[in-house]
Backbone as JSON, one array per atom type, in Angstrom:
{
  "sequence": "MTDLAALSGLDQLRLMLDGRLPPAPIAGTVGFRLTELSEGRVAFEGEPTLAVYNPIGSVHGGWMATLLDSACGCAVHSMLKPGQAYTTLELKTVFHKALKAGVPVRAEGRIVQSGRRAAFSEADLRGLDGTLYATATSTCLVMERV",
  "N": [[178.99, 63.23, 146.06], [176.5, 65.03, 144.33], [173.9, 63.65, 142.39], [172.84, 65.19, 139.78], [171.02, 64.64, 137.74], [169.09, 63.16, 138.98], [167.6, 64.94, 140.37], [164.95, 67.39, 140.48], [164.55, 70.22, 138.28], [164.02, 72.54, 139.73], [165.01, 71.84, 142.28], [167.74, 71.56, 141.65], [168.41, 74.22, 140.98], [167.84, 75.4, 143.45], [169.94, 74.4, 145.0], [172.06, 75.8, 143.86], [171.31, 78.44, 144.44], [171.44, 78.37, 147.23], [174.14, 78.07, 147.55], [175.27, 75.56, 147.65], [175.88, 74.28, 145.36], [178.03, 75.28, 142.73], [177.54, 78.35, 140.88], [176.41, 78.57, 137.43], [179.05, 78.73, 135.05], [178.82, 80.93, 133.25], [177.65, 82.95, 134.74], [179.69, 84.01, 136.34], [181.42, 84.9, 134.35], [179.94, 86.88, 133.0], [178.96, 88.37, 135.09], [176.71, 88.23, 137.0], [174.14, 87.16, 139.33], [172.09, 84.55, 140.72], [169.21, 85.39, 142.46], [166.6, 85.05, 143.38], [164.05, 82.53, 143.53], [161.46, 80.4, 142.51], [158.96, 77.95, 141.69], [158.69, 78.1, 138.27], [159.55, 80.73, 138.15], [162.24, 83.02, 138.25], [164.95, 85.14, 139.38], [167.64, 87.22, 138.51], [170.45, 89.22, 139.4], [172.62, 91.91, 138.57], [175.41, 94.05, 137.74], [176.43, 96.06, 135.25], [179.7, 96.72, 133.87], [182.27, 98.94, 132.62], [183.66, 97.25, 130.99], [181.87, 95.87, 129.41], [180.95, 97.57, 127.5], [179.77, 98.86, 124.35], [180.83, 100.15, 121.09], [179.45, 102.6, 120.94], [179.19, 103.65, 123.43], [177.55, 102.56, 125.48], [176.05, 99.9, 127.45], [176.63, 96.78, 125.99], [174.28, 95.14, 123.92], [174.37, 92.38, 123.95], [175.15, 91.71, 126.53], [172.91, 92.39, 128.04], [171.07, 90.69, 126.77], [172.11, 88.21, 127.47], [171.62, 88.07, 130.25], [168.81, 88.12, 130.14], [168.31, 85.79, 128.63], [169.27, 83.88, 130.41], [167.46, 84.27, 132.53], [164.98, 83.63, 131.28], [165.57, 80.98, 130.47], [166.21, 79.7, 132.94], [163.79, 79.93, 134.25], [162.34, 78.05, 132.83], [163.99, 75.85, 133.43], [163.39, 75.55, 136.12], [161.05, 74.16, 136.05], [161.54, 71.6, 135.26], [161.37, 68.03, 135.39], [162.93, 65.33, 137.28], [165.63, 63.95, 135.42], [165.12, 65.33, 133.09], [166.04, 67.73, 130.56], [166.77, 70.85, 128.88], [166.85, 73.01, 126.01], [167.47, 76.15, 124.51], [165.49, 77.21, 121.88], [164.69, 79.51, 120.63], [165.17, 82.97, 121.07], [163.88, 86.07, 121.61], [164.67, 89.37, 121.79], [164.0, 92.61, 122.98], [165.13, 95.86, 123.04], [164.67, 98.52, 125.16], [165.72, 100.8, 126.32], [168.83, 102.53, 126.59], [171.52, 101.24, 128.53], [173.72, 102.02, 131.16], [177.06, 101.68, 132.54], [177.5, 100.59, 135.92], [174.89, 100.72, 136.76], [172.73, 99.02, 138.71], [170.92, 96.09, 137.92], [167.99, 94.0, 137.46], [166.96, 90.93, 136.3], [164.05, 89.34, 135.64], [162.54, 86.29, 135.18], [159.83, 84.32, 133.91], [157.53, 81.61, 133.59], [155.47, 81.18, 130.79], [154.03, 79.18, 129.51], [154.29, 75.73, 130.07], [154.98, 72.73, 128.64], [154.93, 69.21, 127.7], [156.95, 68.82, 125.74], [157.75, 71.34, 124.95], [158.48, 74.62, 126.14], [157.54, 77.89, 127.12], [158.68, 81.09, 127.84], [159.13, 84.31, 129.48], [160.84, 87.41, 130.06], [161.93, 90.31, 131.89], [164.15, 93.09, 132.03], [165.13, 95.24, 134.4], [166.07, 98.32, 135.98], [166.97, 98.76, 139.44], [165.39, 100.79, 140.27], [163.11, 100.49, 138.85], [163.11, 101.19, 136.15], [162.61, 100.21, 132.83], [164.68, 98.33, 130.78], [165.03, 96.25, 128.9], [163.27, 93.55, 127.27], [162.3, 90.08, 126.88], [161.34, 87.12, 125.07], [161.09, 83.58, 125.05], [161.49, 80.36, 123.55], [161.72, 77.04, 124.43], [163.05, 73.76, 124.0], [162.07, 70.85, 125.56], [163.5, 67.94, 126.85], [164.58, 64.51, 127.32], [167.28, 63.94, 129.52], [170.47, 63.36, 128.23]],
  "CA": [[178.64, 64.09, 144.94], [175.08, 65.05, 144.03], [173.49, 63.22, 141.06], [171.92, 66.23, 139.35], [169.97, 64.07, 136.89], [168.05, 62.59, 139.85], [166.89, 66.05, 141.01], [164.15, 68.26, 139.63], [165.24, 71.46, 137.93], [163.87, 73.46, 140.86], [165.96, 71.43, 143.32], [169.08, 71.89, 141.17], [168.59, 75.66, 141.13], [167.89, 75.71, 144.89], [171.3, 74.12, 145.46], [172.89, 76.92, 143.41], [170.92, 79.63, 145.2], [171.94, 78.17, 148.59], [175.6, 77.98, 147.54], [175.73, 74.17, 147.78], [176.41, 74.0, 144.03], [178.52, 76.53, 142.16], [176.69, 78.88, 139.81], [176.86, 78.28, 136.07], [180.21, 79.56, 134.74], [178.45, 82.18, 132.57], [177.32, 83.96, 135.74], [180.93, 84.67, 136.7], [181.96, 85.56, 133.16], [179.15, 88.07, 132.67], [178.84, 89.17, 136.3], [175.39, 88.3, 137.6], [173.9, 86.09, 140.32], [170.73, 84.14, 141.0], [168.82, 85.99, 143.74], [165.27, 84.57, 143.8], [163.66, 81.31, 142.83], [160.28, 79.62, 142.84], [158.58, 77.18, 140.51], [158.26, 78.92, 137.15], [159.99, 82.12, 138.28], [163.6, 83.24, 138.76], [165.48, 86.5, 139.24], [169.08, 87.42, 138.54], [170.85, 90.62, 139.54], [173.98, 92.19, 138.14], [175.74, 95.46, 137.51], [177.4, 96.1, 134.15], [180.9, 97.54, 134.01], [182.77, 99.48, 131.35], [184.19, 96.13, 130.19], [180.84, 95.35, 128.51], [180.48, 98.65, 126.64], [179.89, 98.77, 122.9], [181.53, 101.33, 120.57], [178.7, 103.86, 121.04], [179.24, 104.14, 124.8], [176.54, 102.03, 126.39], [176.21, 98.47, 127.67], [176.37, 95.98, 124.8], [173.02, 94.4, 123.97], [174.65, 90.99, 124.27], [175.18, 91.56, 127.99], [171.51, 92.37, 128.48], [170.45, 89.49, 126.23], [172.59, 87.06, 128.25], [170.82, 88.03, 131.48], [167.43, 87.75, 129.79], [168.33, 84.38, 128.23], [169.41, 83.11, 131.65], [166.2, 84.35, 133.27], [163.99, 82.81, 130.57], [165.98, 79.58, 130.53], [166.11, 79.14, 134.29], [162.37, 79.77, 134.55], [162.03, 76.73, 132.27], [164.75, 74.89, 134.22], [162.7, 75.35, 137.39], [159.87, 73.32, 135.81], [161.96, 70.28, 134.8], [161.28, 66.85, 136.26], [164.21, 64.61, 137.28], [165.96, 63.29, 134.17], [164.85, 66.17, 131.93], [166.93, 68.84, 130.22], [166.14, 71.74, 127.91], [167.73, 73.88, 125.24], [166.77, 77.28, 123.93], [165.29, 77.18, 120.43], [164.5, 80.86, 120.12], [165.16, 84.07, 122.04], [163.62, 87.37, 121.0], [164.98, 90.42, 122.75], [163.66, 93.98, 122.59], [165.86, 96.82, 123.87], [163.8, 99.67, 125.35], [166.48, 101.98, 126.75], [170.27, 102.29, 126.76], [171.96, 100.96, 129.9], [175.07, 102.51, 131.44], [177.83, 100.97, 133.56], [177.25, 100.98, 137.3], [173.47, 100.7, 137.08], [172.32, 97.67, 139.09], [169.71, 95.64, 137.24], [167.38, 92.74, 137.86], [166.26, 90.22, 135.23], [163.09, 88.42, 136.21], [161.96, 85.41, 134.18], [158.66, 83.56, 134.35], [156.93, 80.68, 132.63], [154.21, 81.52, 130.15], [153.4, 77.87, 129.4], [155.27, 74.64, 130.08], [154.37, 71.48, 128.2], [155.75, 67.99, 127.73], [158.09, 68.93, 124.84], [158.13, 72.74, 124.71], [158.17, 75.58, 127.21], [157.59, 79.27, 126.69], [158.94, 81.96, 128.99], [159.37, 85.71, 129.2], [161.64, 88.07, 131.1], [162.21, 91.73, 131.74], [165.37, 93.59, 132.65], [164.82, 96.55, 134.96], [166.91, 98.88, 137.03], [166.36, 98.59, 140.75], [164.41, 101.87, 140.41], [161.95, 100.14, 138.04], [163.29, 101.54, 134.75], [162.64, 99.06, 131.92], [165.76, 98.41, 129.8], [164.86, 95.27, 127.83], [162.38, 92.42, 127.51], [162.59, 88.94, 126.01], [160.52, 85.92, 125.09], [161.92, 82.42, 124.69], [160.91, 79.04, 123.32], [162.7, 76.01, 124.78], [162.74, 72.36, 123.77], [162.25, 70.03, 126.74], [163.87, 66.59, 126.4], [165.19, 63.64, 128.31], [168.72, 64.18, 129.66], [171.27, 62.33, 127.55]],
  "C": [[177.16, 63.94, 144.6], [174.84, 64.59, 142.59], [172.42, 64.2, 140.57], [170.78, 65.69, 138.51], [168.82, 63.51, 137.72], [167.2, 63.68, 140.53], [166.0, 66.78, 140.0], [164.97, 69.51, 139.3], [165.16, 72.47, 139.06], [164.85, 73.13, 141.97], [167.4, 71.73, 142.91], [169.36, 73.38, 141.38], [168.62, 76.08, 142.6], [169.29, 75.47, 145.45], [172.26, 75.24, 145.04], [172.59, 78.17, 144.22], [171.46, 79.57, 146.63], [173.46, 78.09, 148.68], [176.14, 76.57, 147.71], [176.21, 73.61, 146.44], [176.94, 75.32, 143.49], [177.56, 77.05, 141.1], [177.23, 78.43, 138.45], [178.03, 79.21, 135.75], [179.88, 80.89, 134.06], [178.15, 83.29, 133.57], [178.58, 84.73, 136.17], [181.53, 85.45, 135.54], [181.26, 86.89, 132.9], [178.93, 88.96, 133.89], [177.41, 89.34, 136.78], [175.2, 87.12, 138.52], [172.41, 85.82, 140.45], [170.34, 84.67, 142.38], [167.47, 85.52, 144.26], [164.86, 83.4, 142.93], [162.36, 80.76, 143.39], [159.9, 78.86, 141.58], [158.03, 78.12, 139.44], [158.7, 80.37, 137.19], [161.4, 82.2, 138.86], [163.96, 84.73, 138.63], [167.0, 86.45, 139.36], [169.35, 88.9, 138.73], [172.3, 90.77, 139.12], [174.17, 93.68, 137.97], [176.79, 95.51, 136.4], [178.57, 97.04, 134.45], [181.28, 98.1, 132.63], [183.3, 98.38, 130.43], [183.16, 95.58, 129.21], [180.23, 96.47, 127.65], [180.65, 98.32, 125.16], [180.57, 100.05, 122.39], [180.76, 102.65, 120.71], [178.56, 104.36, 122.48], [178.1, 103.74, 125.7], [176.78, 100.53, 126.53], [175.79, 97.71, 126.41], [175.07, 95.2, 124.97], [173.21, 92.93, 124.3], [174.7, 90.73, 125.76], [173.76, 91.48, 128.52], [170.82, 91.1, 128.0], [170.88, 88.24, 127.01], [171.83, 86.95, 129.57], [169.4, 87.59, 131.21], [167.34, 86.28, 129.38], [168.44, 83.48, 129.46], [168.12, 83.12, 132.45], [165.11, 83.52, 132.6], [164.31, 81.33, 130.7], [165.82, 78.97, 131.9], [164.68, 79.07, 134.77], [161.9, 78.41, 134.03], [162.72, 75.65, 133.1], [164.01, 74.56, 135.52], [161.48, 74.43, 137.27], [160.24, 71.88, 135.44], [161.75, 69.2, 135.86], [162.66, 66.19, 136.29], [164.42, 63.89, 135.94], [165.69, 64.12, 132.93], [165.93, 67.24, 131.77], [166.17, 69.74, 129.25], [167.23, 72.45, 127.11], [166.88, 74.99, 124.64], [166.69, 77.11, 122.42], [165.24, 78.59, 119.85], [164.52, 81.85, 121.29], [164.93, 85.35, 121.26], [163.81, 88.42, 122.07], [164.61, 91.77, 122.17], [164.37, 94.91, 123.57], [165.04, 98.11, 123.94], [164.56, 100.95, 125.68], [167.95, 101.6, 126.92], [170.59, 102.13, 128.25], [173.41, 101.4, 130.06], [175.74, 101.66, 132.52], [177.47, 101.51, 134.94], [175.79, 101.02, 137.7], [173.08, 99.27, 137.46], [170.99, 97.32, 138.44], [169.26, 94.29, 137.76], [166.65, 92.18, 136.64], [165.34, 89.19, 135.88], [162.44, 87.62, 135.09], [160.81, 84.63, 134.76], [158.13, 82.7, 133.2], [155.64, 81.29, 132.08], [153.39, 80.24, 130.01], [154.49, 76.81, 129.34], [154.54, 73.35, 129.73], [155.35, 70.32, 128.26], [157.01, 68.13, 126.89], [158.57, 70.36, 124.6], [157.71, 73.58, 125.91], [158.39, 76.98, 126.67], [157.75, 80.15, 127.92], [159.15, 83.39, 128.52], [160.18, 86.3, 130.34], [161.7, 89.56, 130.83], [163.47, 92.08, 132.51], [165.09, 95.02, 133.09], [165.93, 97.01, 135.9], [166.22, 98.67, 138.35], [165.35, 99.71, 141.06], [163.16, 101.62, 139.57], [162.07, 100.48, 136.56], [163.41, 100.29, 133.89], [163.73, 99.27, 130.86], [165.57, 97.44, 128.64], [163.86, 94.2, 128.26], [162.74, 91.3, 126.56], [161.49, 87.89, 126.13], [161.39, 84.78, 124.58], [161.06, 81.18, 124.48], [162.01, 78.02, 123.59], [162.16, 74.63, 124.45], [163.04, 71.6, 125.06], [162.48, 68.6, 126.28], [164.39, 65.77, 127.57], [166.69, 63.92, 128.32], [169.47, 63.02, 129.01], [172.47, 61.93, 128.37]]
}
């Protein structure tokens, strides 16, 4: 069994991307997958279904926010040293356009600044045709793994 605490965040995510570690359970629940990874940058892809519609007939903002939170958070995760962890302190999401079921999307997250105790990241959610659906910024607390 792999001791995840002994690996950097980037190495942990590489194991998930390569299929040697299972994805986080939220990925299966919400229906998205990690597709690209480098230090300070990640991408997830997914396709919403009717199961995530809100009462007004479009994809619930929570579905989009979950992808953006994962992209922002995993961008921070990719910067962690062995023995470190993080938690999201703040997520600000802006919805630019309604999203419909069956539209494949990509959430790309990137580091804005990563420090010893705090990290700042941003992400955008776009259709594969480039249409911008939502953006987010995040502040994360970086700490020693407990």
